[in-house]
Amino acid sequence: MLIYAFRDAHGTWHGDRHAAIHTAQPERGTLTLPHTPPGEAPGLFDGQRLDVLYAACDLEAGQDSYRLDDGRLIVAAWHVHELLSPAYTPSPAEPAHALPAPAPAPQRTSSLQLDVSSADRRYNLGVDFLAEGRVEITAVVCTLDGIVEGELTGELDARDLGEIGRLIASVPATPPGRSAAPQGSAAPLKATRHGDAWTPETHDYLREHYRAGRTPAELAQDLGRSEKSIRWKLYGLHLAPYPADLVPDQRTSPQPEPSKAYTVEEKRLAHPNAYKPWTPADEERLRRRCAEGVPLADLGQEFGRDQGAIASRLLRIDAEGPAADEARRAG
């Protein structure tokens, strides 16, 4: 079991929230980090109460366990450990790890971690600012499954960072004498099925290949979705105009029927939780079920509320998934 992602006090997620796990659902918990002792460099998340996700997964384990607020002791994945360790000091009650004593390392004054993803790769850049104006840089390239494809590490004077960056940027993407692969020759993302939740990787794939000239029909075939779904998503990502031809004409009734009055009790005969307040646990479960691809109508039955109330709450909590997309289209 590894802590593979966490949400800070400002609502931002860190780590690898979309990691492949070996259980149907991740376990959740809270971790309150202490303040860094006086005289030491403060950590990024000093004193914050973090929401953590942990599960059995294939990510690389870090060096320390972290005691959650409910007393459970969980090991963190390497990336999460790198983010949390400056702000966390294990208590004496926690077991020591039977690891060899590390070699003395240069004193670090601060550090920086950057993590970005493409359609099929994850890139992590770690920069440790050392004493006397030097920096240690580690760049890691891995697949979306966490398999390391390449690594670059080294130490240099901080004043040389700009020139080194320009040199790296000037290196051609293909070796001299070889022709670059034609655009669009890379294998597309694994096709999804209708109703699957959209992910950051599929968003990136849409942006890159739509701008490269692929049509919505071709993108629908690539991603295993309907062309209608692709066109709505392109509009939602501000890549294409509003698909007005997909909106049916409004029907007008010469003599509209007046709305029928009803009581709360009558409403709850069909929707048991109608007009009841939402709890944080309800909202978190709704967010998760929406991300799992549950349709809007099924969410209404599951939560005992009408579809309008479900759609409104999905928009309020900024949920992701087909039901949230349908709610946004409905306005």
Short mmCIF file of N, CA, C and O in Angstrom, two decimals, residues 88-191:
data_model
loop_
_atom_site.label_atom_id
_atom_site.label_comp_id
_atom_site.label_asym_id
_atom_site.label_seq_id
_atom_site.Cartn_x
_atom_site.Cartn_y
_atom_site.Cartn_z
N TYR A 88 8.30 16.79 6.99
CA TYR A 88 7.83 15.73 7.87
C TYR A 88 8.99 15.12 8.64
O TYR A 88 10.01 14.77 8.06
N THR A 89 8.83 14.98 9.94
CA THR A 89 9.82 14.33 10.79
C THR A 89 9.16 13.16 11.50
O THR A 89 8.24 13.37 12.29
N PRO A 90 9.54 11.90 11.21
CA PRO A 90 8.90 10.76 11.88
C PRO A 90 9.03 10.86 13.40
O PRO A 90 10.06 11.29 13.92
N SER A 91 7.97 10.47 14.09
CA SER A 91 7.99 10.52 15.54
C SER A 91 8.81 9.34 16.08
O SER A 91 8.99 8.34 15.40
N PRO A 92 9.32 9.43 17.32
CA PRO A 92 10.12 8.32 17.87
C PRO A 92 9.36 7.01 17.93
O PRO A 92 9.96 5.95 17.97
N ALA A 93 8.01 7.09 17.97
CA ALA A 93 7.23 5.85 18.08
C ALA A 93 7.20 5.08 16.77
O ALA A 93 6.84 3.91 16.75
N GLU A 94 7.58 5.71 15.67
CA GLU A 94 7.52 5.02 14.39
C GLU A 94 8.76 4.16 14.21
O GLU A 94 9.86 4.54 14.60
N PRO A 95 8.60 2.97 13.59
CA PRO A 95 9.75 2.06 13.45
C PRO A 95 10.79 2.62 12.51
O PRO A 95 10.48 3.24 11.52
N ALA A 96 12.04 2.36 12.85
CA ALA A 96 13.14 2.79 11.98
C ALA A 96 13.27 1.78 10.86
O ALA A 96 12.98 0.60 10.99
N HIS A 97 13.70 2.26 9.70
CA HIS A 97 13.85 1.39 8.55
C HIS A 97 15.25 0.78 8.56
O HIS A 97 16.24 1.44 8.87
N ALA A 98 15.32 -0.49 8.22
CA ALA A 98 16.61 -1.17 8.19
C ALA A 98 17.33 -0.85 6.88
O ALA A 98 17.47 -1.68 5.99
N LEU A 99 17.71 0.41 6.72
CA LEU A 99 18.40 0.85 5.52
C LEU A 99 19.82 1.28 5.90
O LEU A 99 20.05 1.80 6.99
N PRO A 100 20.77 1.09 5.00
CA PRO A 100 22.12 1.55 5.29
C PRO A 100 22.16 3.06 5.40
O PRO A 100 21.37 3.77 4.78
N ALA A 101 23.07 3.54 6.23
CA ALA A 101 23.19 4.99 6.41
C ALA A 101 23.60 5.63 5.09
O ALA A 101 24.54 5.16 4.43
N PRO A 102 22.88 6.67 4.62
CA PRO A 102 23.23 7.28 3.34
C PRO A 102 24.56 8.03 3.44
O PRO A 102 24.95 8.49 4.50
N ALA A 103 25.20 8.14 2.29
CA ALA A 103 26.45 8.90 2.24
C ALA A 103 26.15 10.37 2.46
O ALA A 103 25.09 10.85 2.10
N PRO A 104 27.07 11.09 3.11
CA PRO A 104 26.85 12.53 3.32
C PRO A 104 26.57 13.23 2.00
O PRO A 104 27.27 13.01 1.01
N ALA A 105 25.52 14.04 1.97
CA ALA A 105 25.14 14.76 0.75
C ALA A 105 25.41 16.24 0.93
O ALA A 105 25.44 16.75 2.06
N PRO A 106 25.59 16.96 -0.19
CA PRO A 106 25.78 18.41 -0.08
C PRO A 106 24.58 19.06 0.58
O PRO A 106 23.44 18.60 0.40
N GLN A 107 24.82 20.08 1.34
CA GLN A 107 23.74 20.76 2.05
C GLN A 107 22.85 21.47 1.03
O GLN A 107 23.31 22.22 0.18
N ARG A 108 21.55 21.22 1.13
CA ARG A 108 20.59 21.83 0.21
C ARG A 108 19.90 22.99 0.90
O ARG A 108 19.46 22.87 2.03
N THR A 109 19.75 24.07 0.16
CA THR A 109 19.08 25.24 0.72
C THR A 109 17.60 25.27 0.36
O THR A 109 16.79 25.76 1.13
N SER A 110 17.24 24.75 -0.81
CA SER A 110 15.85 24.65 -1.22
C SER A 110 15.77 23.74 -2.44
O SER A 110 16.80 23.36 -2.99
N SER A 111 14.56 23.38 -2.84
CA SER A 111 14.40 22.49 -3.98
C SER A 111 13.15 22.85 -4.76
O SER A 111 12.28 23.57 -4.27
N LEU A 112 13.07 22.32 -5.98
CA LEU A 112 11.95 22.59 -6.87
C LEU A 112 11.62 21.30 -7.61
O LEU A 112 12.52 20.60 -8.07
N GLN A 113 10.34 20.97 -7.72
CA GLN A 113 9.90 19.78 -8.45
C GLN A 113 8.86 20.20 -9.48
O GLN A 113 7.90 20.89 -9.16
N LEU A 114 9.06 19.79 -10.73
CA LEU A 114 8.11 20.05 -11.80
C LEU A 114 7.73 18.72 -12.42
O LEU A 114 8.58 17.85 -12.63
N ASP A 115 6.43 18.56 -12.74
CA ASP A 115 5.95 17.29 -13.28
C ASP A 115 4.92 17.59 -14.37
O ASP A 115 3.91 18.26 -14.10
N VAL A 116 5.18 17.16 -15.60
CA VAL A 116 4.24 17.37 -16.71
C VAL A 116 4.03 16.04 -17.42
O VAL A 116 4.84 15.12 -17.28
N SER A 117 2.93 15.93 -18.19
CA SER A 117 2.61 14.71 -18.91
C SER A 117 2.24 15.03 -20.34
O SER A 117 1.74 16.13 -20.64
N SER A 118 2.51 14.08 -21.24
CA SER A 118 2.06 14.15 -22.63
C SER A 118 1.09 12.99 -22.85
O SER A 118 0.63 12.36 -21.90
N ALA A 119 0.82 12.68 -24.12
CA ALA A 119 -0.13 11.61 -24.41
C ALA A 119 0.37 10.25 -23.93
O ALA A 119 -0.42 9.37 -23.60
N ASP A 120 1.69 10.04 -23.88
CA ASP A 120 2.21 8.72 -23.50
C ASP A 120 3.44 8.79 -22.60
O ASP A 120 4.08 7.77 -22.36
N ARG A 121 3.80 9.95 -22.07
CA ARG A 121 4.99 10.09 -21.25
C ARG A 121 4.72 11.01 -20.06
O ARG A 121 3.86 11.87 -20.10
N ARG A 122 5.47 10.78 -18.99
CA ARG A 122 5.51 11.69 -17.85
C ARG A 122 6.94 12.18 -17.69
O ARG A 122 7.89 11.40 -17.82
N TYR A 123 7.09 13.48 -17.40
CA TYR A 123 8.40 14.08 -17.28
C TYR A 123 8.50 14.76 -15.91
O TYR A 123 7.65 15.57 -15.54
N ASN A 124 9.54 14.41 -15.16
CA ASN A 124 9.75 15.00 -13.84
C ASN A 124 11.12 15.65 -13.80
O ASN A 124 12.12 15.03 -14.18
N LEU A 125 11.14 16.90 -13.38
CA LEU A 125 12.40 17.64 -13.25
C LEU A 125 12.56 18.05 -11.79
O LEU A 125 11.70 18.72 -11.23
N GLY A 126 13.64 17.62 -11.16
CA GLY A 126 13.96 18.01 -9.79
C GLY A 126 15.21 18.87 -9.76
O GLY A 126 16.22 18.52 -10.37
N VAL A 127 15.12 19.99 -9.08
CA VAL A 127 16.26 20.91 -8.97
C VAL A 127 16.53 21.17 -7.50
O VAL A 127 15.65 21.66 -6.78
N ASP A 128 17.72 20.80 -7.03
CA ASP A 128 18.14 21.06 -5.66
C ASP A 128 19.18 22.18 -5.67
O ASP A 128 20.21 22.07 -6.34
N PHE A 129 18.89 23.25 -4.96
CA PHE A 129 19.81 24.38 -4.88
C PHE A 129 20.79 24.12 -3.73
O PHE A 129 20.39 24.07 -2.56
N LEU A 130 22.05 23.95 -4.06
CA LEU A 130 23.07 23.62 -3.09
C LEU A 130 23.75 24.88 -2.59
O LEU A 130 23.46 25.99 -3.03
N ALA A 131 24.66 24.66 -1.66
CA ALA A 131 25.43 25.79 -1.14
C ALA A 131 26.41 26.28 -2.20
O ALA A 131 26.70 25.59 -3.18
N GLU A 132 26.89 27.49 -2.02
CA GLU A 132 27.91 28.10 -2.89
C GLU A 132 27.44 28.24 -4.33
O GLU A 132 28.23 28.16 -5.28
N GLY A 133 26.13 28.45 -4.52
CA GLY A 133 25.62 28.79 -5.84
C GLY A 133 25.55 27.64 -6.82
O GLY A 133 25.46 27.88 -8.04
N ARG A 134 25.59 26.39 -6.36
CA ARG A 134 25.50 25.26 -7.27
C ARG A 134 24.12 24.61 -7.20
O ARG A 134 23.39 24.78 -6.22
N VAL A 135 23.79 23.89 -8.27
CA VAL A 135 22.50 23.20 -8.33
C VAL A 135 22.72 21.77 -8.79
O VAL A 135 23.66 21.47 -9.54
N GLU A 136 21.85 20.87 -8.30
CA GLU A 136 21.85 19.48 -8.74
C GLU A 136 20.53 19.23 -9.45
O GLU A 136 19.46 19.48 -8.90
N ILE A 137 20.59 18.74 -10.69
CA ILE A 137 19.41 18.57 -11.53
C ILE A 137 19.21 17.09 -11.84
O ILE A 137 20.16 16.38 -12.19
N THR A 138 17.97 16.63 -11.71
CA THR A 138 17.61 15.27 -12.09
C THR A 138 16.37 15.33 -12.95
O THR A 138 15.35 15.87 -12.54
N ALA A 139 16.47 14.78 -14.17
CA ALA A 139 15.33 14.71 -15.08
C ALA A 139 15.00 13.24 -15.32
O ALA A 139 15.89 12.44 -15.63
N VAL A 140 13.73 12.87 -15.15
CA VAL A 140 13.30 11.49 -15.32
C VAL A 140 12.16 11.45 -16.33
O VAL A 140 11.22 12.25 -16.25
N VAL A 141 12.24 10.53 -17.29
CA VAL A 141 11.20 10.30 -18.28
C VAL A 141 10.65 8.90 -18.05
O VAL A 141 11.42 7.94 -17.97
N CYS A 142 9.34 8.78 -17.91
CA CYS A 142 8.75 7.45 -17.70
C CYS A 142 7.43 7.36 -18.44
O CYS A 142 6.86 8.37 -18.88
N THR A 143 6.96 6.14 -18.61
CA THR A 143 5.66 5.93 -19.23
C THR A 143 4.55 6.29 -18.25
O THR A 143 4.81 6.51 -17.06
N LEU A 144 3.32 6.30 -18.74
CA LEU A 144 2.20 6.61 -17.86
C LEU A 144 2.01 5.53 -16.80
O LEU A 144 1.36 5.76 -15.78
N ASP A 145 2.59 4.34 -17.03
CA ASP A 145 2.53 3.26 -16.04
C ASP A 145 3.65 3.34 -15.01
O ASP A 145 3.75 2.49 -14.13
N GLY A 146 4.54 4.36 -15.14
CA GLY A 146 5.61 4.52 -14.18
C GLY A 146 6.90 3.81 -14.53
O GLY A 146 7.82 3.78 -13.72
N ILE A 147 7.02 3.25 -15.74
CA ILE A 147 8.25 2.57 -16.15
C ILE A 147 9.24 3.62 -16.64
O ILE A 147 8.96 4.39 -17.57
N VAL A 148 10.41 3.68 -16.02
CA VAL A 148 11.40 4.69 -16.35
C VAL A 148 11.99 4.39 -17.73
O VAL A 148 12.49 3.30 -18.00
N GLU A 149 11.94 5.39 -18.63
CA GLU A 149 12.49 5.26 -19.97
C GLU A 149 13.86 5.93 -20.09
O GLU A 149 14.65 5.59 -20.95
N GLY A 150 14.14 6.90 -19.24
CA GLY A 150 15.43 7.59 -19.31
C GLY A 150 15.61 8.49 -18.11
O GLY A 150 14.65 8.90 -17.45
N GLU A 151 16.88 8.78 -17.80
CA GLU A 151 17.19 9.61 -16.64
C GLU A 151 18.45 10.42 -16.92
O GLU A 151 19.40 9.92 -17.53
N LEU A 152 18.45 11.66 -16.48
CA LEU A 152 19.60 12.53 -16.64
C LEU A 152 19.82 13.26 -15.32
O LEU A 152 18.90 13.84 -14.77
N THR A 153 21.04 13.21 -14.80
CA THR A 153 21.33 13.86 -13.52
C THR A 153 22.71 14.49 -13.57
O THR A 153 23.60 14.02 -14.31
N GLY A 154 22.91 15.54 -12.82
CA GLY A 154 24.21 16.20 -12.78
C GLY A 154 24.19 17.43 -11.91
O GLY A 154 23.14 17.88 -11.45
N GLU A 155 25.38 17.99 -11.67
CA GLU A 155 25.54 19.16 -10.81
C GLU A 155 26.32 20.22 -11.57
O GLU A 155 27.27 19.89 -12.31
N LEU A 156 25.92 21.48 -11.43
CA LEU A 156 26.63 22.55 -12.11
C LEU A 156 26.38 23.86 -11.39
O LEU A 156 25.58 23.94 -10.46
N ASP A 157 27.10 24.89 -11.83
CA ASP A 157 26.94 26.22 -11.27
C ASP A 157 25.61 26.80 -11.73
O ASP A 157 25.25 26.70 -12.91
N ALA A 158 24.86 27.41 -10.81
CA ALA A 158 23.54 27.94 -11.14
C ALA A 158 23.61 28.98 -12.24
O ALA A 158 22.66 29.16 -13.01
N ARG A 159 24.74 29.68 -12.35
CA ARG A 159 24.86 30.71 -13.38
C ARG A 159 24.89 30.12 -14.79
O ARG A 159 24.66 30.84 -15.77
N ASP A 160 25.15 28.82 -14.90
CA ASP A 160 25.23 28.19 -16.22
C ASP A 160 23.91 27.56 -16.65
O ASP A 160 23.84 26.99 -17.75
N LEU A 161 22.87 27.64 -15.82
CA LEU A 161 21.61 26.98 -16.15
C LEU A 161 21.02 27.49 -17.47
O LEU A 161 20.55 26.71 -18.30
N GLY A 162 21.02 28.81 -17.66
CA GLY A 162 20.43 29.38 -18.86
C GLY A 162 21.09 28.87 -20.13
O GLY A 162 20.41 28.45 -21.08
N GLU A 163 22.42 28.88 -20.18
CA GLU A 163 23.12 28.42 -21.37
C GLU A 163 22.91 26.93 -21.60
O GLU A 163 22.74 26.49 -22.74
N ILE A 164 22.94 26.13 -20.53
CA ILE A 164 22.71 24.70 -20.67
C ILE A 164 21.31 24.44 -21.22
O ILE A 164 21.12 23.59 -22.10
N GLY A 165 20.33 25.19 -20.72
CA GLY A 165 18.96 25.02 -21.22
C GLY A 165 18.85 25.35 -22.70
O GLY A 165 18.18 24.65 -23.46
N ARG A 166 19.55 26.42 -23.13
CA ARG A 166 19.52 26.78 -24.55
C ARG A 166 20.20 25.71 -25.41
O ARG A 166 19.77 25.41 -26.52
N LEU A 167 21.28 25.12 -24.90
CA LEU A 167 21.96 24.06 -25.65
C LEU A 167 21.04 22.84 -25.83
O LEU A 167 20.95 22.27 -26.91
N ILE A 168 20.37 22.45 -24.74
CA ILE A 168 19.47 21.29 -24.82
C ILE A 168 18.32 21.57 -25.79
O ILE A 168 17.95 20.71 -26.60
N ALA A 169 17.78 22.79 -25.73
CA ALA A 169 16.66 23.13 -26.62
C ALA A 169 17.08 23.13 -28.08
O ALA A 169 16.24 22.93 -28.97
N SER A 170 18.36 23.34 -28.37
CA SER A 170 18.82 23.40 -29.76
C SER A 170 19.14 22.03 -30.34
O SER A 170 19.39 21.91 -31.54
N VAL A 171 19.16 20.97 -29.52
CA VAL A 171 19.45 19.63 -30.03
C VAL A 171 18.29 19.16 -30.89
O VAL A 171 17.14 19.23 -30.47
N PRO A 172 18.54 18.67 -32.12
CA PRO A 172 17.44 18.20 -32.97
C PRO A 172 16.76 16.98 -32.36
O PRO A 172 17.38 16.19 -31.66
N ALA A 173 15.48 16.84 -32.65
CA ALA A 173 14.71 15.72 -32.08
C ALA A 173 15.12 14.38 -32.66
O ALA A 173 14.87 13.34 -32.06
N THR A 174 15.74 14.37 -33.85
CA THR A 174 16.21 13.13 -34.46
C THR A 174 17.68 13.26 -34.75
O THR A 174 18.18 14.35 -35.04
N PRO A 175 18.45 12.17 -34.68
CA PRO A 175 19.89 12.23 -34.95
C PRO A 175 20.16 12.67 -36.37
O PRO A 175 19.33 12.45 -37.27
N PRO A 176 21.32 13.31 -36.64
CA PRO A 176 21.65 13.71 -38.00
C PRO A 176 21.64 12.51 -38.93
O PRO A 176 22.09 11.42 -38.59
N GLY A 177 21.09 12.71 -40.14
CA GLY A 177 21.05 11.63 -41.13
C GLY A 177 19.79 10.81 -41.09
O GLY A 177 19.55 10.00 -41.96
N ARG A 178 18.95 11.01 -40.06
CA ARG A 178 17.69 10.29 -39.98
C ARG A 178 16.54 11.26 -40.20
O ARG A 178 16.60 12.40 -39.76
N SER A 179 15.50 10.78 -40.84
CA SER A 179 14.34 11.63 -41.08
C SER A 179 13.39 11.52 -39.90
O SER A 179 13.25 10.45 -39.32
N ALA A 180 12.76 12.63 -39.58
CA ALA A 180 11.81 12.62 -38.46
C ALA A 180 10.59 11.79 -38.82
O ALA A 180 10.20 11.69 -39.99
N ALA A 181 10.01 11.19 -37.83
CA ALA A 181 8.79 10.41 -38.07
C ALA A 181 7.68 11.32 -38.53
O ALA A 181 7.56 12.45 -38.06
N PRO A 182 6.89 10.92 -39.50
CA PRO A 182 5.80 11.78 -39.98
C PRO A 182 4.83 12.10 -38.87
O PRO A 182 4.58 11.27 -38.00
N GLN A 183 4.28 13.30 -38.95
CA GLN A 183 3.35 13.74 -37.90
C GLN A 183 2.15 12.82 -37.86
O GLN A 183 1.59 12.45 -38.89
N GLY A 184 1.75 12.43 -36.69
CA GLY A 184 0.59 11.57 -36.53
C GLY A 184 0.92 10.10 -36.61
O GLY A 184 0.03 9.26 -36.55
N SER A 185 2.24 9.76 -36.77
CA SER A 185 2.59 8.35 -36.88
C SER A 185 2.62 7.65 -35.54
O SER A 185 2.64 6.44 -35.47
N ALA A 186 2.69 8.41 -34.46
CA ALA A 186 2.72 7.80 -33.14
C ALA A 186 1.41 7.08 -32.86
O ALA A 186 0.35 7.50 -33.30
N ALA A 187 1.50 5.98 -32.14
CA ALA A 187 0.30 5.21 -31.83
C ALA A 187 -0.63 6.04 -30.97
O ALA A 187 -0.20 6.71 -30.05
N PRO A 188 -1.92 6.05 -31.28
CA PRO A 188 -2.87 6.84 -30.48
C PRO A 188 -3.05 6.24 -29.11
O PRO A 188 -2.61 5.13 -28.82
N LEU A 189 -3.72 6.99 -28.27
CA LEU A 189 -4.07 6.48 -26.96
C LEU A 189 -4.92 5.23 -27.08
O LEU A 189 -5.60 5.02 -28.08
N LYS A 190 -4.85 4.41 -26.04
CA LYS A 190 -5.70 3.22 -26.02
C LYS A 190 -7.16 3.65 -26.09
O LYS A 190 -7.61 4.51 -25.36
N ALA A 191 -7.88 3.05 -27.03
CA ALA A 191 -9.27 3.45 -27.24
C ALA A 191 -10.08 3.21 -25.97
O ALA A 191 -9.94 2.21 -25.30
#
